[in-house]
Coordinates of C-alpha atoms in Angstrom, one line a residue:
M1 CA 0.0 0.0 0.0
T2 CA 1.3 3.4 -0.9
D3 CA 2.1 5.7 2.0
P4 CA -0.1 8.8 1.5
S5 CA 2.6 11.0 3.1
N6 CA 4.8 10.3 0.1
D7 CA 2.1 11.5 -2.3
E8 CA 3.1 14.8 -3.8
A9 CA -0.5 15.9 -3.9
N10 CA -0.7 15.8 -0.1
H11 CA 2.3 18.1 0.3
P12 CA 1.4 21.7 1.1
K13 CA 2.2 24.2 -1.7
F14 CA 3.9 27.4 -0.8
T15 CA 6.0 30.1 -2.6
V16 CA 9.5 31.2 -1.7
T17 CA 10.4 34.9 -2.0
V18 CA 13.2 37.2 -1.1
D19 CA 13.1 40.7 0.5
I20 CA 16.1 43.0 0.5
A21 CA 16.9 45.8 2.9
I22 CA 19.6 48.2 1.4
F23 CA 20.8 50.8 3.9
T24 CA 22.9 53.8 3.2
L25 CA 23.8 57.2 4.7
V26 CA 22.2 60.4 3.5
H27 CA 23.4 63.6 5.1
N28 CA 24.6 61.7 8.2
E29 CA 21.3 59.9 8.6
L30 CA 20.7 56.2 8.1
G31 CA 18.3 55.5 5.3
V32 CA 16.8 52.4 3.7
V33 CA 15.6 51.8 0.1
L34 CA 11.8 51.2 0.0
I35 CA 9.3 51.0 -2.8
H36 CA 5.7 52.0 -3.1
R37 CA 3.8 48.9 -4.2
G38 CA 2.2 49.2 -7.6
V39 CA 0.1 46.0 -7.3
T40 CA -2.3 44.4 -4.8
P41 CA -2.3 43.5 -2.0
F42 CA -1.1 46.6 -0.1
L43 CA -1.4 48.7 -3.2
G44 CA 0.4 52.0 -2.6
A45 CA 2.0 50.9 0.7
L46 CA 5.7 51.1 1.4
A47 CA 7.6 47.9 1.2
L48 CA 11.0 46.3 0.9
P49 CA 11.9 45.4 -2.7
G50 CA 11.7 41.7 -3.4
G51 CA 9.7 39.0 -5.1
R52 CA 9.5 35.3 -6.0
V53 CA 12.5 33.0 -6.4
E54 CA 12.5 31.4 -9.8
P55 CA 12.9 27.6 -10.1
D56 CA 16.4 27.9 -11.7
E57 CA 18.0 30.4 -9.3
D58 CA 19.3 30.4 -5.8
L59 CA 18.4 32.9 -3.1
L60 CA 21.2 35.3 -3.6
E61 CA 20.6 35.4 -7.4
A62 CA 16.9 36.1 -6.8
A63 CA 17.8 38.9 -4.3
V64 CA 20.1 40.6 -6.8
R65 CA 17.6 40.2 -9.7
E66 CA 14.6 41.5 -7.7
L67 CA 16.6 44.5 -6.4
Q68 CA 17.6 45.4 -9.9
E69 CA 14.1 45.0 -11.3
E70 CA 12.3 47.0 -8.7
T71 CA 14.9 49.7 -7.9
A72 CA 17.4 49.7 -10.8
L73 CA 20.2 49.1 -8.2
A74 CA 23.0 46.6 -8.8
I75 CA 24.7 45.0 -5.8
D76 CA 27.4 42.4 -5.4
P77 CA 26.0 39.3 -3.8
A78 CA 29.0 39.2 -1.5
D79 CA 27.7 42.4 0.2
L80 CA 24.4 40.8 1.2
S81 CA 24.0 39.3 4.6
Q82 CA 21.1 36.9 5.4
V83 CA 18.7 38.3 8.0
G84 CA 16.4 35.4 8.5
A85 CA 13.4 33.5 7.2
Y86 CA 9.7 34.6 7.6
G87 CA 7.0 32.1 7.2
A88 CA 3.9 32.9 9.4
P89 CA 0.9 31.2 7.7
R90 CA -1.0 34.4 6.9
R91 CA 1.8 36.8 6.3
D92 CA 0.6 37.1 2.7
P93 CA -3.2 37.2 2.2
R94 CA -2.9 35.6 -1.3
E95 CA -1.1 32.3 -0.5
R96 CA 1.4 30.6 1.8
V97 CA 4.7 32.5 1.3
V98 CA 8.0 31.9 3.0
S99 CA 10.4 34.8 2.5
V100 CA 14.2 34.9 3.1
A101 CA 15.5 38.4 3.8
F102 CA 18.8 40.0 3.1
A103 CA 20.5 43.2 4.2
A104 CA 23.4 45.3 3.1
L105 CA 25.0 48.7 4.1
V106 CA 26.2 50.4 1.0
A107 CA 28.2 53.6 0.5
N108 CA 27.9 55.8 -2.6
L109 CA 24.5 54.2 -3.5
D110 CA 23.0 55.2 -6.8
K111 CA 19.6 56.8 -6.9
P112 CA 16.9 54.1 -6.9
T113 CA 14.2 54.1 -9.6
G114 CA 11.0 52.1 -9.4
G115 CA 10.3 49.3 -11.8
S116 CA 8.4 46.0 -12.2
D117 CA 5.9 45.8 -9.3
A118 CA 7.3 49.0 -7.7
A119 CA 5.5 52.2 -8.6
T120 CA 8.4 54.2 -7.1
A121 CA 11.6 53.6 -5.2
A122 CA 13.5 56.0 -2.9
V123 CA 15.7 56.1 0.2
Y124 CA 13.7 56.8 3.5
P125 CA 15.0 57.6 7.0
V126 CA 14.9 54.1 8.6
Y127 CA 14.4 55.1 12.2
E128 CA 11.5 57.4 11.3
V129 CA 9.9 54.8 9.2
L130 CA 10.0 52.2 11.9
A131 CA 8.6 54.6 14.5
R132 CA 5.7 55.6 12.2
N133 CA 5.0 51.9 11.4
A134 CA 4.9 51.1 15.1
R135 CA 2.4 53.9 15.7
A136 CA 0.3 52.9 12.8
L137 CA 0.0 49.3 14.1
E138 CA -1.2 50.6 17.5
Q139 CA -4.3 52.2 15.9
P140 CA -7.6 50.4 16.1
N141 CA -7.7 49.7 12.3
R142 CA -4.0 48.6 12.4
E143 CA -3.3 50.4 9.1
H144 CA 0.1 49.3 7.8
L145 CA 2.7 51.8 6.8
L146 CA 4.8 48.9 5.7
A147 CA 3.3 46.1 3.7
F148 CA 3.1 42.5 4.9
D149 CA 5.5 41.9 7.9
H150 CA 8.1 44.2 6.4
G151 CA 8.2 46.2 9.6
Q152 CA 9.5 43.2 11.5
I153 CA 11.9 42.3 8.6
L154 CA 13.2 45.9 8.5
D155 CA 13.7 45.9 12.3
D156 CA 15.7 42.7 12.1
A157 CA 17.7 43.9 9.1
L158 CA 18.6 47.0 11.0
K159 CA 20.0 44.9 13.8
V160 CA 22.2 43.0 11.3
V161 CA 23.8 46.2 9.8
T162 CA 24.4 47.7 13.2
Q163 CA 26.3 44.5 14.1
L164 CA 28.2 44.6 10.8
I165 CA 29.9 47.9 11.8
E166 CA 30.7 46.5 15.2
H167 CA 32.7 43.6 13.7
T168 CA 34.0 44.9 10.3
P169 CA 35.6 48.0 8.9
L170 CA 32.5 48.8 6.9
A171 CA 32.0 52.2 8.5
T172 CA 35.2 53.5 6.9
H173 CA 33.5 53.0 3.5
F174 CA 31.5 56.1 4.2
C175 CA 34.6 58.2 4.9
S176 CA 37.2 59.6 2.5
P177 CA 40.4 57.5 2.1
T178 CA 41.9 59.5 5.0
F179 CA 39.6 60.6 7.8
T180 CA 39.5 62.0 11.3
L181 CA 38.1 60.1 14.3
S182 CA 35.3 62.7 14.4
E183 CA 34.3 61.9 10.8
L184 CA 34.3 58.2 11.6
R185 CA 32.4 58.7 14.8
Q186 CA 29.6 60.4 12.8
V187 CA 29.1 57.3 10.8
Y188 CA 28.7 55.1 13.9
E189 CA 26.3 57.7 15.4
A190 CA 24.1 57.7 12.2
V191 CA 23.9 53.9 12.0
W192 CA 23.4 53.4 15.7
N193 CA 21.1 56.5 16.1
E194 CA 23.1 57.3 19.2
K195 CA 25.2 60.3 20.3
L196 CA 28.6 59.0 21.3
D197 CA 31.1 60.4 23.7
A198 CA 34.2 61.4 21.7
A199 CA 36.7 60.5 24.4
N200 CA 35.3 57.0 24.9
F201 CA 35.0 56.5 21.2
R202 CA 38.6 57.4 20.6
K203 CA 39.8 55.1 23.5
R204 CA 37.8 52.1 22.3
I205 CA 38.5 52.4 18.6
L206 CA 42.2 52.8 18.9
K207 CA 42.3 49.6 20.9
A208 CA 41.1 47.7 17.8
E209 CA 44.3 46.1 16.5
G210 CA 45.2 47.1 13.0
F211 CA 41.9 48.8 12.3
L212 CA 43.1 52.4 12.0
V213 CA 46.5 53.4 10.7
P214 CA 47.8 56.9 11.5
T215 CA 48.8 58.9 8.4
G216 CA 50.9 61.4 10.3
D217 CA 48.9 64.3 8.8
K218 CA 46.4 66.7 10.5
R219 CA 43.5 68.7 9.3
L220 CA 40.2 70.1 10.4
P221 CA 37.4 67.6 10.6
K222 CA 34.7 68.2 7.9
G223 CA 32.1 70.7 9.0
E224 CA 34.0 71.5 12.3
R225 CA 36.1 74.4 13.6
G226 CA 38.9 74.4 16.2
R227 CA 42.1 72.5 16.4
L228 CA 43.6 70.3 13.7
A229 CA 42.9 66.6 14.2
E230 CA 45.0 63.6 13.4
T231 CA 44.0 61.6 10.3
Y232 CA 43.8 57.9 9.8
M233 CA 43.3 55.3 7.1
C234 CA 41.7 51.9 7.3
G235 CA 44.2 49.1 7.9
N236 CA 44.3 45.8 6.1
V237 CA 41.8 44.0 8.4
K238 CA 38.5 42.1 7.6
E239 CA 37.4 41.9 11.2
I240 CA 37.7 44.4 14.1
S241 CA 39.2 42.9 17.3
P242 CA 38.0 43.7 19.9
P243 CA 34.7 44.6 18.2
L244 CA 33.2 48.0 18.7
R245 CA 29.9 47.4 20.6
K246 CA 26.8 49.4 20.1
P247 CA 25.9 51.7 23.0
G248 CA 24.5 49.9 26.0
T249 CA 28.0 48.7 26.8
Y250 CA 30.3 51.3 25.5
F251 CA 30.4 54.9 24.2
H252 CA 27.5 56.4 26.2
E253 CA 27.5 60.1 26.7
P254 CA 28.2 60.8 30.4
R255 CA 25.0 61.2 32.3
K256 CA 24.1 64.7 33.4
R257 CA 24.0 65.1 37.2

C-alpha cells in the first residue's frame, strides 16, 4: 500500500520569496531603500523590494535580480547578509509564502528608480519609518505603513547592519580615504542612532588592533572648527578585534548630574 505521506499531492504548496533591505547614509542619517507597491495587496504601501524565487536560481541570485528589477540598483551578492526566514501562515493574504530576507549597508549608493511591481523607489530615513510603522499598528484599524510583515523584517535587518559595523571596517567606506576620528564617529552615530562620547569612542576604537593606521597628517574635521585633528586610514583587516559594541555597553555620553 502506498504511503499517502509520500504522495506529492498531499504536500502543502507554498511560494519562496526574497526581501532586500539596502541601507545607506544620506546627510549623516541612516536610510533604507523602500518601494511604493504598484500592485495588490497593499497597493500604494511602502515595502521592501523583493519577489519570487525562480525555479532555476538560488536565493542570492533572486535577491540581486529582484533588487535590480524593482529599484534599478545593482549589488554584489557578497555584500548581502542573510537576515532570516519569515513564514507565518497568513503573512501574505494571497497564499502561503516563506520569505528569506537579506540586508546590506552600501556607501555611494546610486539613486533608486521604481520598476516592475514597484511604482516608485527611494531612500527613506529608517528610524523614522520604523517609528511611524509602530504607531500605525497601534491604531484600532491597524493600518500598515509597511506592507506584509516588512516592519519586522526591517527591524531585524537594522540589527544586522548595526552589528556589521561592530565587527567589520564597513563604517570606513562612508569616509574619504583618510579621515579623522570625528568623521568616523559620525558614521557610527548615524547607523546606531546614538550620540557617542568622543573620548570614549577614541579610546575604544584605537584599541582595535590594525583597524586604523595613522597617516601622520592633521586637518580640520569636515564641518567643524577648532584644532587640527589627526587623520587615519583603514588598515588591512577584515574583522575588528576587539569589536566596537553598540551603545549599551560602551560609548554612552556621560549622564548629566
